[in-house]
mmCIF file of C-alpha atoms in Angstrom:
data_model
loop_
_atom_site.group_PDB
_atom_site.id
_atom_site.type_symbol
_atom_site.label_atom_id
_atom_site.label_comp_id
_atom_site.label_asym_id
_atom_site.label_seq_id
_atom_site.Cartn_x
_atom_site.Cartn_y
_atom_site.Cartn_z
ATOM 1 C CA MET N 1243 64.369 137.451 92.870
ATOM 2 C CA SER N 1244 68.028 136.391 93.074
ATOM 3 C CA ASP N 1245 70.710 139.083 92.814
ATOM 4 C CA ALA N 1246 73.815 136.907 92.679
ATOM 5 C CA PRO N 1247 77.050 138.670 91.674
ATOM 6 C CA ASP N 1248 77.481 136.277 88.757
ATOM 7 C CA ALA N 1249 74.044 137.119 87.295
ATOM 8 C CA ILE N 1250 75.258 137.749 83.728
ATOM 9 C CA LEU N 1251 72.793 137.834 80.877
ATOM 10 C CA ALA N 1252 74.148 136.863 77.458
ATOM 11 C CA ILE N 1253 72.473 138.887 74.721
ATOM 12 C CA ASP N 1254 72.828 138.581 70.982
ATOM 13 C CA PHE N 1255 71.380 141.915 69.830
ATOM 14 C CA GLY N 1256 71.160 141.305 66.112
ATOM 15 C CA THR N 1257 70.169 143.357 63.103
ATOM 16 C CA SER N 1258 67.280 141.029 62.251
ATOM 17 C CA ASN N 1259 66.882 138.770 65.308
ATOM 18 C CA SER N 1260 67.899 138.829 68.970
ATOM 19 C CA ALA N 1261 68.265 136.204 71.684
ATOM 20 C CA ALA N 1262 69.174 135.839 75.357
ATOM 21 C CA ALA N 1263 70.692 132.996 77.376
ATOM 22 C CA ILE N 1264 72.488 132.243 80.642
ATOM 23 C CA TRP N 1265 74.924 129.696 82.017
ATOM 24 C CA GLN N 1266 73.094 128.028 84.893
ATOM 25 C CA ASP N 1267 74.138 125.068 87.016
ATOM 26 C CA GLY N 1268 76.833 124.080 84.545
ATOM 27 C CA ALA N 1269 74.556 124.132 81.504
ATOM 28 C CA LEU N 1270 73.395 126.457 78.784
ATOM 29 C CA ARG N 1271 69.870 127.805 79.173
ATOM 30 C CA ARG N 1272 68.263 129.807 76.382
ATOM 31 C CA ILE N 1273 65.612 132.207 77.619
ATOM 32 C CA PRO N 1274 62.366 132.478 75.648
ATOM 33 C CA ILE N 1275 61.842 136.228 75.581
ATOM 34 C CA ALA N 1276 58.505 136.093 73.772
ATOM 35 C CA GLY N 1277 56.067 133.387 72.721
ATOM 36 C CA GLY N 1278 58.209 130.518 73.932
ATOM 37 C CA GLU N 1279 60.723 130.986 71.090
ATOM 38 C CA ASP N 1280 64.519 131.026 71.451
ATOM 39 C CA THR N 1281 64.795 134.150 69.259
ATOM 40 C CA LEU N 1282 62.666 137.180 68.516
ATOM 41 C CA PRO N 1283 62.745 139.664 65.639
ATOM 42 C CA THR N 1284 64.707 142.812 66.444
ATOM 43 C CA ALA N 1285 61.687 144.935 65.666
ATOM 44 C CA VAL N 1286 59.553 147.503 67.472
ATOM 45 C CA PHE N 1287 56.111 148.945 66.850
ATOM 46 C CA PHE N 1288 54.721 152.154 68.299
ATOM 47 C CA PRO N 1289 50.924 152.391 68.052
ATOM 48 C CA THR N 1290 49.742 155.781 66.813
ATOM 49 C CA ARG N 1291 47.573 156.449 69.846
ATOM 50 C CA GLY N 1292 50.446 156.211 72.287
ATOM 51 C CA ALA N 1293 50.021 152.688 73.617
ATOM 52 C CA ALA N 1294 53.067 150.826 74.923
ATOM 53 C CA MET N 1295 55.883 149.901 72.552
ATOM 54 C CA GLN N 1296 55.658 146.359 71.181
ATOM 55 C CA ILE N 1297 58.707 144.236 70.369
ATOM 56 C CA GLY N 1298 59.520 141.105 68.420
ATOM 57 C CA GLN N 1299 56.845 139.074 66.662
ATOM 58 C CA GLN N 1300 54.108 141.131 68.305
ATOM 59 C CA ALA N 1301 55.509 144.213 66.553
ATOM 60 C CA VAL N 1302 55.655 142.367 63.232
ATOM 61 C CA GLN N 1303 52.085 141.122 63.662
ATOM 62 C CA SER N 1304 50.800 144.629 64.316
ATOM 63 C CA LEU N 1305 52.333 145.711 61.019
ATOM 64 C CA ILE N 1306 50.855 142.717 59.185
ATOM 65 C CA ASP N 1307 47.439 143.394 60.720
ATOM 66 C CA GLY N 1308 47.520 146.947 59.419
ATOM 67 C CA GLU N 1309 47.398 148.667 62.783
ATOM 68 C CA ASP N 1310 48.141 152.373 62.787
ATOM 69 C CA GLY N 1311 51.627 153.035 64.076
ATOM 70 C CA ARG N 1312 55.351 153.155 63.358
ATOM 71 C CA PHE N 1313 57.259 149.922 62.698
ATOM 72 C CA MET N 1314 61.057 149.801 62.898
ATOM 73 C CA ARG N 1315 63.590 147.090 62.174
ATOM 74 C CA ALA N 1316 67.381 146.799 61.657
ATOM 75 C CA LEU N 1317 68.119 149.520 64.224
ATOM 76 C CA LYS N 1318 71.560 148.016 64.861
ATOM 77 C CA SER N 1319 72.612 149.287 61.436
ATOM 78 C CA ILE N 1320 72.319 152.896 62.653
ATOM 79 C CA LEU N 1321 74.782 152.534 65.577
ATOM 80 C CA GLY N 1322 77.714 154.916 65.218
ATOM 81 C CA THR N 1323 75.884 157.382 62.976
ATOM 82 C CA SER N 1324 74.445 160.820 63.694
ATOM 83 C CA LEU N 1325 70.979 159.491 62.834
ATOM 84 C CA PHE N 1326 71.111 157.361 66.001
ATOM 85 C CA HIS N 1327 70.839 160.484 68.159
ATOM 86 C CA GLU N 1328 68.415 162.555 66.072
ATOM 87 C CA SER N 1329 65.048 163.171 67.672
ATOM 88 C CA ARG N 1330 61.965 162.298 65.602
ATOM 89 C CA LEU N 1331 58.249 162.031 66.233
ATOM 90 C CA VAL N 1332 57.516 158.335 66.842
ATOM 91 C CA GLY N 1333 54.325 157.059 68.432
ATOM 92 C CA GLY N 1334 53.143 160.531 69.369
ATOM 93 C CA LYS N 1335 56.384 161.425 71.161
ATOM 94 C CA ARG N 1336 59.775 162.735 70.095
ATOM 95 C CA ARG N 1337 62.353 159.949 70.509
ATOM 96 C CA THR N 1338 65.855 159.110 69.374
ATOM 97 C CA LEU N 1339 66.839 155.725 67.977
ATOM 98 C CA SER N 1340 69.182 155.487 70.969
ATOM 99 C CA GLU N 1341 66.180 155.680 73.284
ATOM 100 C CA ILE N 1342 64.323 153.073 71.210
ATOM 101 C CA VAL N 1343 67.229 150.588 71.324
ATOM 102 C CA THR N 1344 67.513 151.227 75.077
ATOM 103 C CA ALA N 1345 63.814 150.454 75.504
ATOM 104 C CA PHE N 1346 64.211 147.241 73.475
ATOM 105 C CA LEU N 1347 67.152 146.072 75.629
ATOM 106 C CA ALA N 1348 65.298 147.022 78.814
ATOM 107 C CA ALA N 1349 62.350 144.890 77.667
ATOM 108 C CA VAL N 1350 64.660 141.936 76.990
ATOM 109 C CA LYS N 1351 66.225 142.345 80.448
ATOM 110 C CA ALA N 1352 62.848 142.586 82.204
ATOM 111 C CA ARG N 1353 61.422 139.558 80.414
ATOM 112 C CA ALA N 1354 64.562 137.499 81.075
ATOM 113 C CA GLU N 1355 64.346 138.346 84.764
ATOM 114 C CA ALA N 1356 60.654 137.446 84.872
ATOM 115 C CA GLU N 1357 61.336 134.136 83.121
ATOM 116 C CA THR N 1358 64.272 133.097 85.325
ATOM 117 C CA GLY N 1359 63.502 134.760 88.658
ATOM 118 C CA ARG N 1360 66.996 136.291 88.656
ATOM 119 C CA ARG N 1361 68.189 139.891 88.566
ATOM 120 C CA PHE N 1362 70.801 140.481 85.872
ATOM 121 C CA THR N 1363 73.286 143.155 86.799
ATOM 122 C CA HIS N 1364 75.678 142.636 83.898
ATOM 123 C CA ALA N 1365 75.438 141.722 80.240
ATOM 124 C CA LEU N 1366 77.793 139.921 77.897
ATOM 125 C CA SER N 1367 76.849 141.159 74.461
ATOM 126 C CA GLY N 1368 77.874 140.022 71.035
ATOM 127 C CA ARG N 1369 79.186 142.558 68.578
ATOM 128 C CA PRO N 1370 80.411 142.272 64.996
ATOM 129 C CA VAL N 1371 84.137 142.463 64.395
ATOM 130 C CA HIS N 1372 83.399 145.712 62.551
ATOM 131 C CA PHE N 1373 80.149 147.630 62.829
ATOM 132 C CA HIS N 1374 81.550 149.862 60.079
ATOM 133 C CA SER N 1375 84.322 148.122 58.183
ATOM 134 C CA ALA N 1376 85.644 151.201 56.352
ATOM 135 C CA ASP N 1377 85.516 153.738 59.203
ATOM 136 C CA PRO N 1378 87.422 152.942 62.446
ATOM 137 C CA ALA N 1379 86.170 156.074 64.206
ATOM 138 C CA ARG N 1380 82.545 155.266 63.437
ATOM 139 C CA ASP N 1381 83.185 151.658 64.430
ATOM 140 C CA ARG N 1382 84.380 152.781 67.878
ATOM 141 C CA LYS N 1383 81.417 155.132 68.183
ATOM 142 C CA ALA N 1384 79.026 152.272 67.405
ATOM 143 C CA GLU N 1385 80.276 150.248 70.384
ATOM 144 C CA GLU N 1386 80.100 153.369 72.567
ATOM 145 C CA ASP N 1387 76.497 153.889 71.452
ATOM 146 C CA LEU N 1388 75.553 150.292 72.205
ATOM 147 C CA ARG N 1389 77.329 150.335 75.567
ATOM 148 C CA ALA N 1390 75.419 153.480 76.548
ATOM 149 C CA CYS N 1391 72.134 151.786 75.609
ATOM 150 C CA TYR N 1392 72.897 148.756 77.795
ATOM 151 C CA LEU N 1393 73.731 150.982 80.759
ATOM 152 C CA ALA N 1394 70.629 153.110 80.230
ATOM 153 C CA ALA N 1395 68.585 149.894 80.050
ATOM 154 C CA GLY N 1396 69.522 149.090 83.656
ATOM 155 C CA PHE N 1397 72.713 147.032 83.444
ATOM 156 C CA ALA N 1398 75.498 148.059 85.791
ATOM 157 C CA GLY N 1399 78.086 146.877 83.274
ATOM 158 C CA VAL N 1400 78.443 145.272 79.876
ATOM 159 C CA ASP N 1401 81.269 143.425 78.160
ATOM 160 C CA PHE N 1402 81.503 142.652 74.471
ATOM 161 C CA MET N 1403 82.658 139.580 72.568
ATOM 162 C CA PHE N 1404 83.095 139.261 68.819
ATOM 163 C CA GLU N 1405 80.147 137.338 67.414
ATOM 164 C CA PRO N 1406 82.162 134.812 65.341
ATOM 165 C CA GLU N 1407 84.337 134.060 68.375
ATOM 166 C CA ALA N 1408 81.209 133.369 70.444
ATOM 167 C CA ALA N 1409 79.986 131.116 67.634
ATOM 168 C CA ALA N 1410 83.323 129.283 67.713
ATOM 169 C CA VAL N 1411 82.884 128.634 71.437
ATOM 170 C CA ALA N 1412 79.453 127.143 70.775
ATOM 171 C CA SER N 1413 80.451 125.190 67.672
ATOM 172 C CA HIS N 1414 83.908 123.788 68.409
ATOM 173 C CA SER N 1415 82.544 120.291 69.096
ATOM 174 C CA LEU N 1416 81.483 119.987 65.441
ATOM 175 C CA GLY N 1417 85.065 119.190 64.419
ATOM 176 C CA ARG N 1418 88.143 117.401 65.699
ATOM 177 C CA PRO N 1419 90.038 119.326 68.432
ATOM 178 C CA GLU N 1420 93.254 119.546 66.409
ATOM 179 C CA GLU N 1421 91.569 120.656 63.201
ATOM 180 C CA LEU N 1422 91.548 124.265 62.044
ATOM 181 C CA GLY N 1423 88.064 125.681 61.595
ATOM 182 C CA LEU N 1424 86.623 128.752 59.909
ATOM 183 C CA ILE N 1425 83.506 130.356 61.338
ATOM 184 C CA VAL N 1426 81.446 132.096 58.653
ATOM 185 C CA ASP N 1427 78.819 134.183 60.448
ATOM 186 C CA ILE N 1428 76.507 136.056 58.074
ATOM 187 C CA GLY N 1429 73.862 138.040 59.906
ATOM 188 C CA GLY N 1430 71.387 140.689 58.945
ATOM 189 C CA GLY N 1431 73.871 143.547 58.844
ATOM 190 C CA THR N 1432 77.429 142.195 59.005
ATOM 191 C CA SER N 1433 79.585 139.273 57.910
ATOM 192 C CA ASP N 1434 82.134 137.991 60.410
ATOM 193 C CA PHE N 1435 84.818 135.330 60.302
ATOM 194 C CA SER N 1436 87.105 133.608 62.797
ATOM 195 C CA VAL N 1437 89.836 131.015 62.311
ATOM 196 C CA TYR N 1438 90.015 128.787 65.377
ATOM 197 C CA ARG N 1439 91.099 125.479 66.826
ATOM 198 C CA ALA N 1440 90.058 123.793 70.073
ATOM 199 C CA PRO N 1441 92.909 121.870 71.731
ATOM 200 C CA GLY N 1442 91.837 120.339 75.021
ATOM 201 C CA GLY N 1443 88.304 121.603 74.478
ATOM 202 C CA ARG N 1444 89.337 125.267 74.859
ATOM 203 C CA VAL N 1445 88.725 127.407 71.809
ATOM 204 C CA GLU N 1446 91.772 129.282 70.558
ATOM 205 C CA ILE N 1447 91.058 132.134 68.144
ATOM 206 C CA LEU N 1448 93.817 132.691 65.595
ATOM 207 C CA ALA N 1449 92.238 135.653 63.803
ATOM 208 C CA SER N 1450 88.912 137.435 63.378
ATOM 209 C CA HIS N 1451 87.775 139.735 60.620
ATOM 210 C CA GLY N 1452 84.556 141.154 59.250
ATOM 211 C CA LEU N 1453 82.806 143.606 56.986
ATOM 212 C CA ARG N 1454 79.567 145.551 56.956
ATOM 213 C CA LEU N 1455 77.578 143.268 54.693
ATOM 214 C CA GLY N 1456 74.611 141.071 55.536
ATOM 215 C CA GLY N 1457 71.133 139.918 54.708
ATOM 216 C CA THR N 1458 69.662 143.409 54.662
ATOM 217 C CA ASP N 1459 72.205 144.297 51.979
ATOM 218 C CA PHE N 1460 71.110 141.263 49.970
ATOM 219 C CA ASP N 1461 67.509 142.456 50.320
ATOM 220 C CA HIS N 1462 68.536 145.959 49.268
ATOM 221 C CA ALA N 1463 70.210 144.760 46.074
ATOM 222 C CA ILE N 1464 67.351 142.431 45.150
ATOM 223 C CA SER N 1465 64.784 145.140 45.822
ATOM 224 C CA LEU N 1466 66.605 147.646 43.611
ATOM 225 C CA SER N 1467 67.087 145.189 40.768
ATOM 226 C CA HIS N 1468 63.692 143.438 40.857
ATOM 227 C CA ALA N 1469 60.995 145.446 42.672
ATOM 228 C CA MET N 1470 61.942 149.095 42.304
ATOM 229 C CA PRO N 1471 61.895 149.135 38.474
ATOM 230 C CA LEU N 1472 58.139 148.459 38.757
ATOM 231 C CA LEU N 1473 57.912 151.653 40.831
ATOM 232 C CA GLY N 1474 59.786 153.791 38.319
ATOM 233 C CA HIS N 1475 63.412 153.182 39.276
ATOM 234 C CA GLY N 1476 65.607 153.519 36.197
ATOM 235 C CA THR N 1477 62.970 155.408 34.186
ATOM 236 C CA GLU N 1478 63.107 159.014 32.945
ATOM 237 C CA LEU N 1479 61.490 162.379 33.585
ATOM 238 C CA ARG N 1480 60.406 165.138 31.218
ATOM 239 C CA ARG N 1481 61.972 168.519 31.868
ATOM 240 C CA THR N 1482 59.771 171.308 33.207
ATOM 241 C CA PHE N 1483 61.382 173.648 30.689
ATOM 242 C CA GLY N 1484 63.208 172.719 27.523
ATOM 243 C CA GLU N 1485 63.634 169.496 25.646
ATOM 244 C CA GLY N 1486 65.315 166.242 26.556
ATOM 245 C CA LEU N 1487 64.851 163.805 29.403
ATOM 246 C CA LEU N 1488 66.353 163.380 32.871
ATOM 247 C CA PRO N 1489 66.963 160.172 34.839
ATOM 248 C CA VAL N 1490 64.735 159.609 37.849
ATOM 249 C CA PRO N 1491 66.782 160.369 41.018
ATOM 250 C CA ASN N 1492 67.810 157.318 43.009
ATOM 251 C CA GLY N 1493 67.551 158.622 46.576
ATOM 252 C CA VAL N 1494 63.980 157.618 47.399
ATOM 253 C CA TYR N 1495 64.521 154.124 45.951
ATOM 254 C CA GLN N 1496 67.744 153.652 47.913
ATOM 255 C CA ASP N 1497 65.970 154.522 51.161
ATOM 256 C CA LEU N 1498 62.867 152.490 50.315
ATOM 257 C CA SER N 1499 65.123 149.447 49.828
ATOM 258 C CA SER N 1500 66.868 149.938 53.205
ATOM 259 C CA TRP N 1501 65.141 148.499 56.276
ATOM 260 C CA PRO N 1502 66.286 151.165 58.798
ATOM 261 C CA LYS N 1503 65.484 154.121 56.530
ATOM 262 C CA ILE N 1504 61.952 153.186 55.500
ATOM 263 C CA PRO N 1505 60.196 154.838 58.501
ATOM 264 C CA PHE N 1506 61.777 158.197 57.699
ATOM 265 C CA LEU N 1507 60.329 158.374 54.175
ATOM 266 C CA TYR N 1508 56.811 159.068 55.364
ATOM 267 C CA THR N 1509 57.082 162.845 55.388
ATOM 268 C CA ARG N 1510 55.412 165.716 53.533
ATOM 269 C CA ASP N 1511 58.708 166.484 51.807
ATOM 270 C CA THR N 1512 58.893 162.967 50.373
ATOM 271 C CA GLN N 1513 55.254 163.099 49.308
ATOM 272 C CA LYS N 1514 55.861 166.420 47.513
ATOM 273 C CA LEU N 1515 58.944 164.989 45.783
ATOM 274 C CA VAL N 1516 57.074 161.903 44.592
ATOM 275 C CA ALA N 1517 54.108 163.981 43.407
ATOM 276 C CA ASP N 1518 56.524 166.003 41.271
ATOM 277 C CA LEU N 1519 58.034 162.784 39.904
ATOM 278 C CA VAL N 1520 54.568 161.551 38.920
ATOM 279 C CA LYS N 1521 53.877 164.864 37.185
ATOM 280 C CA HIS N 1522 57.019 164.628 35.017
ATOM 281 C CA ALA N 1523 57.292 160.854 34.614
ATOM 282 C CA VAL N 1524 57.702 159.348 31.166
ATOM 283 C CA GLU N 1525 56.052 156.233 32.640
ATOM 284 C CA PRO N 1526 53.487 157.715 35.053
ATOM 285 C CA LYS N 1527 51.840 154.357 35.863
ATOM 286 C CA LYS N 1528 55.033 153.095 37.467
ATOM 287 C CA MET N 1529 55.591 156.340 39.334
ATOM 288 C CA THR N 1530 52.017 156.297 40.614
ATOM 289 C CA ARG N 1531 52.819 152.966 42.260
ATOM 290 C CA LEU N 1532 55.662 154.689 44.114
ATOM 291 C CA ALA N 1533 53.240 157.384 45.252
ATOM 292 C CA THR N 1534 50.936 154.641 46.581
ATOM 293 C CA VAL N 1535 53.766 153.047 48.577
ATOM 294 C CA ILE N 1536 54.742 156.362 50.153
ATOM 295 C CA GLY N 1537 51.204 157.644 50.682
ATOM 296 C CA ASP N 1538 49.880 154.394 52.157
ATOM 297 C CA GLU N 1539 53.124 153.677 54.069
ATOM 298 C CA LEU N 1540 53.680 150.283 52.436
ATOM 299 C CA GLY N 1541 57.476 150.275 52.561
ATOM 300 C CA HIS N 1542 57.803 147.540 55.153
ATOM 301 C CA GLU N 1543 55.241 145.335 53.420
ATOM 302 C CA LEU N 1544 57.388 145.631 50.303
ATOM 303 C CA ALA N 1545 60.571 144.873 52.242
ATOM 304 C CA PHE N 1546 59.040 141.716 53.740
ATOM 305 C CA ALA N 1547 57.889 140.652 50.267
ATOM 306 C CA VAL N 1548 61.420 141.098 48.914
ATOM 307 C CA GLU N 1549 62.826 139.035 51.789
ATOM 308 C CA LYS N 1550 60.268 136.297 51.147
ATOM 309 C CA GLY N 1551 61.070 136.284 47.426
ATOM 310 C CA LYS N 1552 64.788 136.034 48.197
ATOM 311 C CA ILE N 1553 64.260 133.004 50.431
ATOM 312 C CA ALA N 1554 62.085 131.297 47.819
ATOM 313 C CA ALA N 1555 64.607 131.922 45.025
ATOM 314 C CA ASN N 1556 67.440 130.661 47.234
ATOM 315 C CA SER N 1557 65.467 127.403 47.535
ATOM 316 C CA ALA N 1558 65.049 127.379 43.725
ATOM 317 C CA ARG N 1559 61.259 127.378 43.999
ATOM 318 C CA PRO N 1560 59.737 127.892 40.542
ATOM 319 C CA GLU N 1561 57.059 130.195 41.959
ATOM 320 C CA ALA N 1562 59.576 132.566 43.573
ATOM 321 C CA ARG N 1563 58.432 136.140 43.214
ATOM 322 C CA ILE N 1564 58.075 139.444 45.015
ATOM 323 C CA ALA N 1565 54.329 139.751 45.527
ATOM 324 C CA MET N 1566 53.180 143.381 45.293
ATOM 325 C CA GLY N 1567 49.415 143.011 45.006
ATOM 326 C CA TYR N 1568 48.850 145.384 47.944
ATOM 327 C CA ILE N 1569 50.253 148.137 45.684
ATOM 328 C CA GLU N 1570 48.372 147.165 42.530
ATOM 329 C CA ARG N 1571 46.234 144.124 41.893
ATOM 330 C CA GLY N 1572 48.303 141.294 40.361
ATOM 331 C CA LEU N 1573 51.601 143.193 40.519
ATOM 332 C CA ALA N 1574 54.646 140.948 41.105
ATOM 333 C CA ALA N 1575 58.315 140.641 40.190
ATOM 334 C CA ASP N 1576 59.685 137.199 39.375
ATOM 335 C CA VAL N 1577 62.954 136.182 41.066
ATOM 336 C CA THR N 1578 65.090 133.298 39.811
ATOM 337 C CA PRO N 1579 68.353 131.938 41.178
ATOM 338 C CA ALA N 1580 70.083 133.388 38.101
ATOM 339 C CA SER N 1581 68.555 136.857 38.412
ATOM 340 C CA MET N 1582 69.291 136.932 42.146
ATOM 341 C CA ASP N 1583 72.871 135.812 41.578
ATOM 342 C CA ALA N 1584 73.321 138.625 39.056
ATOM 343 C CA ALA N 1585 72.094 141.135 41.640
ATOM 344 C CA LEU N 1586 74.422 139.761 44.333
ATOM 345 C CA GLY N 1587 77.555 139.151 42.265
ATOM 346 C CA ALA N 1588 79.556 141.952 43.909
ATOM 347 C CA TYR N 1589 78.698 140.553 47.334
ATOM 348 C CA ARG N 1590 80.025 137.125 46.358
ATOM 349 C CA ARG N 1591 83.378 138.701 45.591
ATOM 350 C CA ALA N 1592 83.373 140.723 48.820
ATOM 351 C CA LEU N 1593 82.673 137.638 50.940
ATOM 352 C CA HIS N 1594 85.385 135.626 49.202
ATOM 353 C CA GLN N 1595 87.914 138.405 49.704
ATOM 354 C CA ALA N 1596 87.037 138.874 53.390
ATOM 355 C CA MET N 1597 87.402 135.152 54.095
ATOM 356 C CA SER N 1598 90.752 135.122 52.303
ATOM 357 C CA GLU N 1599 91.911 138.117 54.345
ATOM 358 C CA THR N 1600 90.897 136.324 57.565
ATOM 359 C CA LEU N 1601 93.047 133.334 56.631
ATOM 360 C CA ASP N 1602 95.961 135.654 55.845
ATOM 361 C CA MET N 1603 95.580 137.307 59.267
ATOM 362 C CA ALA N 1604 95.722 133.837 60.845
ATOM 363 C CA ASP N 1605 98.741 132.889 58.713
ATOM 364 C CA THR N 1606 96.729 129.903 57.539
ATOM 365 C CA ALA N 1607 96.582 128.437 54.041
ATOM 366 C CA PRO N 1608 93.053 127.787 52.703
ATOM 367 C CA GLU N 1609 93.794 124.085 52.258
ATOM 368 C CA ALA N 1610 94.688 123.827 55.974
ATOM 369 C CA ILE N 1611 91.091 124.534 57.022
ATOM 370 C CA GLY N 1612 89.418 121.245 57.897
ATOM 371 C CA ARG N 1613 85.952 122.549 58.689
ATOM 372 C CA ILE N 1614 83.779 125.491 57.710
ATOM 373 C CA VAL N 1615 81.028 126.286 60.220
ATOM 374 C CA LEU N 1616 78.148 128.365 58.879
ATOM 375 C CA VAL N 1617 76.347 130.590 61.387
ATOM 376 C CA GLY N 1618 73.677 133.287 61.118
ATOM 377 C CA GLY N 1619 70.395 133.438 59.267
ATOM 378 C CA SER N 1620 71.925 134.799 56.065
ATOM 379 C CA SER N 1621 74.464 131.966 55.963
ATOM 380 C CA LEU N 1622 71.548 129.938 54.593
ATOM 381 C CA MET N 1623 72.034 131.775 51.285
ATOM 382 C CA SER N 1624 73.671 129.286 48.916
ATOM 383 C CA LEU N 1625 76.231 131.822 47.706
ATOM 384 C CA VAL N 1626 77.802 131.855 51.196
ATOM 385 C CA ALA N 1627 78.599 128.134 51.286
ATOM 386 C CA ASP N 1628 79.630 128.258 47.629
ATOM 387 C CA GLU N 1629 82.248 130.941 48.228
ATOM 388 C CA ALA N 1630 83.552 129.382 51.456
ATOM 389 C CA LYS N 1631 83.940 125.993 49.786
ATOM 390 C CA ALA N 1632 85.557 127.529 46.695
ATOM 391 C CA LEU N 1633 88.226 129.042 48.957
ATOM 392 C CA CYS N 1634 88.754 126.182 51.434
ATOM 393 C CA THR N 1635 88.532 123.278 49.019
ATOM 394 C CA LYS N 1636 89.494 120.545 51.512
ATOM 395 C CA ALA N 1637 87.106 121.582 54.269
ATOM 396 C CA GLU N 1638 83.886 119.926 55.335
ATOM 397 C CA VAL N 1639 80.931 122.277 55.679
ATOM 398 C CA SER N 1640 78.869 122.161 58.870
ATOM 399 C CA ARG N 1641 75.846 124.214 59.848
ATOM 400 C CA SER N 1642 75.702 125.266 63.458
ATOM 401 C CA GLU N 1643 72.540 126.546 65.112
ATOM 402 C CA ALA N 1644 72.008 129.324 62.598
ATOM 403 C CA PHE N 1645 70.081 131.682 64.860
ATOM 404 C CA THR N 1646 71.407 130.812 68.338
ATOM 405 C CA ALA N 1647 75.090 129.875 67.969
ATOM 406 C CA VAL N 1648 76.224 133.346 68.983
ATOM 407 C CA VAL N 1649 74.063 133.644 72.090
ATOM 408 C CA ASP N 1650 74.922 130.057 73.030
ATOM 409 C CA GLY N 1651 78.625 130.866 72.858
ATOM 410 C CA LEU N 1652 78.160 134.059 74.847
ATOM 411 C CA ALA N 1653 76.357 132.169 77.617
ATOM 412 C CA ILE N 1654 79.047 129.462 77.709
ATOM 413 C CA ALA N 1655 81.767 132.135 77.842
ATOM 414 C CA SER N 1656 79.972 133.932 80.677
ATOM 415 C CA GLY N 1657 80.138 130.752 82.771
ATOM 416 C CA ARG N 1658 83.848 130.102 82.368
ATOM 417 C CA PRO N 1659 85.954 130.268 85.526
#
């Protein structure tokens, strides 16, 4: 196995999907980490009986097949928080999320080395412009957490590059060299933007900006507005003593709609809380459905159903719905483009404002942008292109490689002299 000093592995460790690539012999080479695919879900599964951790599509399949174990996704969202270092019982052993992310990165490294026959001593990793857009201290801590995971995974060193800047490196050939471009990179957990131009084929970044908003937030809002009301969200409770009614508390629904928090709901405390809600519910049938989800650990099945319904509604399919038959026979929540847009209206405004702020940072007028390049799986949501085009009215819209533009750019950047 080669151990060349320039053995740098480019890794896009994403909230929803991850990818790896290298610059080899003057060309980009994506590395199929699992199943021959260029990307893999950023997901892990720990079988109950202590078998080895599974990653990617294998982890997702174990969940779908109903195997006993703990499934986790969107771990990147927890970077920079105290939860990242809390020890919990997972797969028959007490582990921290830091240790789980380290194990995921170590698996990516080992599989990349097996695939290429090279030993990778260093990593060039993508990172959002802001892990936490409203908290600079937590944002710094998030990069420190991720750096520590890379080092613990066996890399001697790791450098970071803003994800939209990496996407600009990969996508600059989509426009004319002299034209100003705007990268709009909407991933699973963050939205990132870069204004760039590429004179002489070298990408020049004029400004980068971002906010903590992505596809998992879209799922969260759609779940709360469409699915959770069928589980009792927004209903009322009878008082134990006295007259009058109380609103059902939101906490369990907020966590059940959040990918990274779902695994931590399956506790005796949560079961006791939900049992009390059922006892006092004005609409006990709905609350009993919630008890089924918690008791049978169906949170991730529900989250996948919400994601599927979102994608169908975004394509304006008339049959778009959140299928919930595994909770109760025939149960489903219809999703239309109009109902989804109503749920995501605040996010439209946030995206528009962030793009406008990026242009201000670059001292660039919206009408000066000649090309908008959409990157990231969640950029496929129609509201993203709508808001970008509404701001930069003279720009052409191009779609880069939605799921690999970042890792492609990282690999190209790693090969620069």
